[in-house]
Coordinates of C-alpha atoms in Angstrom, one line a residue:
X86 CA 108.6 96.2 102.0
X87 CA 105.7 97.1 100.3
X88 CA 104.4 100.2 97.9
X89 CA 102.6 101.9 101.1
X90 CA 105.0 101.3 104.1
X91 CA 107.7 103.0 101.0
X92 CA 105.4 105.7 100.5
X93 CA 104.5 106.2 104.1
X94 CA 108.0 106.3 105.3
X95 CA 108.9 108.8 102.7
X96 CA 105.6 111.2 103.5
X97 CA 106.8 110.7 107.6
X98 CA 110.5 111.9 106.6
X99 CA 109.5 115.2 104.4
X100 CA 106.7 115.8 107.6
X101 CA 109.7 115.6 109.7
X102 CA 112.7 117.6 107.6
X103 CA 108.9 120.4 107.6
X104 CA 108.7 119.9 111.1
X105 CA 112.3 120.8 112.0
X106 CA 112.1 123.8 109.6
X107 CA 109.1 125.1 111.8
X108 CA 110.5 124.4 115.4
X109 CA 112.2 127.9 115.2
X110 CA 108.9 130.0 113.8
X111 CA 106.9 131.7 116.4
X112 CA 103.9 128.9 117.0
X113 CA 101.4 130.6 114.6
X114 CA 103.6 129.7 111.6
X115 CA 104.0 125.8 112.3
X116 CA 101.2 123.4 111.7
X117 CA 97.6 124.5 111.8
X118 CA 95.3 122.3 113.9
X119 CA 93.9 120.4 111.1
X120 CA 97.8 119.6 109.7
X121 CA 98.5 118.5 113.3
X122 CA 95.6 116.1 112.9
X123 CA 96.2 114.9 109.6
X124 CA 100.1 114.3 111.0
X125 CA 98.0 112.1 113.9
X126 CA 96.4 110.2 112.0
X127 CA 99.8 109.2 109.4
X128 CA 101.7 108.1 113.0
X129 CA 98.5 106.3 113.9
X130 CA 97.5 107.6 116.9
X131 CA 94.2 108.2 115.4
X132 CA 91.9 106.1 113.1
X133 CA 90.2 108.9 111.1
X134 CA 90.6 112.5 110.5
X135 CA 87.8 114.5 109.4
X136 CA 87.5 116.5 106.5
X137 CA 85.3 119.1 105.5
X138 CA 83.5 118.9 102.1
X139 CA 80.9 121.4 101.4
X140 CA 79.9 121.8 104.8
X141 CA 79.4 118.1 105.4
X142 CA 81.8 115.9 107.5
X143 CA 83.8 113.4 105.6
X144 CA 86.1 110.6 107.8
X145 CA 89.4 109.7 105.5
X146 CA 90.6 106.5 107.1
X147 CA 93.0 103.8 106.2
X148 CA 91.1 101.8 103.9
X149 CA 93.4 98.9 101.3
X150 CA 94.1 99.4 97.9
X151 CA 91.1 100.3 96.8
X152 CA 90.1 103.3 99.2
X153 CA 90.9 105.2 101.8
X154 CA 94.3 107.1 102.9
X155 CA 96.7 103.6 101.8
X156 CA 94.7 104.0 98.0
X157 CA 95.6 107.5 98.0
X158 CA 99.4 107.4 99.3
X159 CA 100.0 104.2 96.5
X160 CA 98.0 105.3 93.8
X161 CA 98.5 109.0 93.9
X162 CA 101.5 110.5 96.9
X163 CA 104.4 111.4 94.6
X164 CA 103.1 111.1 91.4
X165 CA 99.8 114.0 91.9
X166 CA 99.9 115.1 95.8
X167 CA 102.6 116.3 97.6
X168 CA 103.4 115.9 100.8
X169 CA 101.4 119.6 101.6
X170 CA 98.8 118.2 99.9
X171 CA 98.1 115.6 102.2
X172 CA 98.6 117.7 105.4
X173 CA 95.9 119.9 103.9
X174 CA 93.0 117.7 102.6
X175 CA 91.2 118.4 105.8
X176 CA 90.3 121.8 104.6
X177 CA 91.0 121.9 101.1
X178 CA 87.5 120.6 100.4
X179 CA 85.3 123.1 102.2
X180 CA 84.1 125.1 99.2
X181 CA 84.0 122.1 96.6
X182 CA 81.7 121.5 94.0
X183 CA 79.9 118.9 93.7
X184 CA 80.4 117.3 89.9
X185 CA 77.1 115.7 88.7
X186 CA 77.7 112.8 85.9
X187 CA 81.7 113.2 85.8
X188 CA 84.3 111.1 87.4
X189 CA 82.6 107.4 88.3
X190 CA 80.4 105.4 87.4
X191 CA 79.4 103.7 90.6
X192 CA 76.2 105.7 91.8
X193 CA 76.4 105.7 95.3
X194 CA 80.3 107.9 95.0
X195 CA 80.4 111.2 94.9
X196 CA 82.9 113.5 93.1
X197 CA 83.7 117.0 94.5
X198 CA 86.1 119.7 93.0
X199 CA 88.0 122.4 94.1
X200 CA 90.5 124.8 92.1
X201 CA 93.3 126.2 94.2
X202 CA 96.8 127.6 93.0
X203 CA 95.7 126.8 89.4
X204 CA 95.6 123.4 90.7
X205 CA 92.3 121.0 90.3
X206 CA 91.9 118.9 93.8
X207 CA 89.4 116.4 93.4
X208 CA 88.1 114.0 96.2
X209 CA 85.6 110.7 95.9
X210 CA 83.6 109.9 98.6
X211 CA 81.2 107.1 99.5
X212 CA 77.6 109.0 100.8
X213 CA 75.8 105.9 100.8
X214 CA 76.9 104.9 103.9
X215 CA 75.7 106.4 107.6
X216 CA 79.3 107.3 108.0
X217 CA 79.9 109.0 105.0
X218 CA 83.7 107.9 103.8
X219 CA 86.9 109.3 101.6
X220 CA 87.6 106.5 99.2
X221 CA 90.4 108.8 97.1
X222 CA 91.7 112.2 96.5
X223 CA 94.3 113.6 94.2
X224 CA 95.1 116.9 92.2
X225 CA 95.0 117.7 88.3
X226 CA 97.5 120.0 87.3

């Protein structure tokens, strides 16, 4: 089995064990429409979800290694993003900074920032392209 199907089946369990917590809460306390989306898209039942970064639209897809949502559950799910984290990167980017000069050397990426919960969220997105793409994401404590 490899490092992503691991680390996918472990992010699908701990959505589920959430998921079970919620089903007694009155509907406005279980997943927001962009968590619900963001769940889609894990199960595959969507190709992309769209995320918001500084009031431009983003698409996180599946990508390899390299990029995209498998780079970011093998390089950075368990070990800098939680399992919340991931449910919320659809919105946790809507006030980010953009960082000039910081972050990658490749000038056609883009690095954004965002401080929440005393917790530094970065995301690196390709802008180059017509549809502009999520290549990672993860957090600095």
């Amino acid at each position: 089995m490899s490092l992503y199907s691991e680390q996918l089946a472990i992010l699908k369990k701990e959505i589920s064990i959430i998921s079970n917590k919620k089903k007694h809460l009155k509907p406005s306390k279980r997943f927001k429409k962009y968590q619900r989306q963001m769940i889609d898209f894990i199960h595959s039942n969507v190709n992309s979800v769209e995320i918001k970064v500084n009031h431009k639209l983003i698409f996180l897809e599946k990508g390899d290694s390299k990029k995209g949502f498998k780079h970011i559950i093998e390089r950075h799910y368990l070990k800098d993003l939680e399992t919340m984290d991931i449910l919320n990167l659809p919105i946790i980017f809507e006030d980010a900074i953009k960082i000039e000069n910081e972050g990658v050397t490749n000038r056609y990426l883009s690095v954004y920032s965002k401080v929440k919960n005393q917790k530094e969220y970065k995301i690196i997105t390709n802008e180059n392209r017509e549809k502009k793409l999520v290549v990672t994401s993860y957090k600095k404590s």
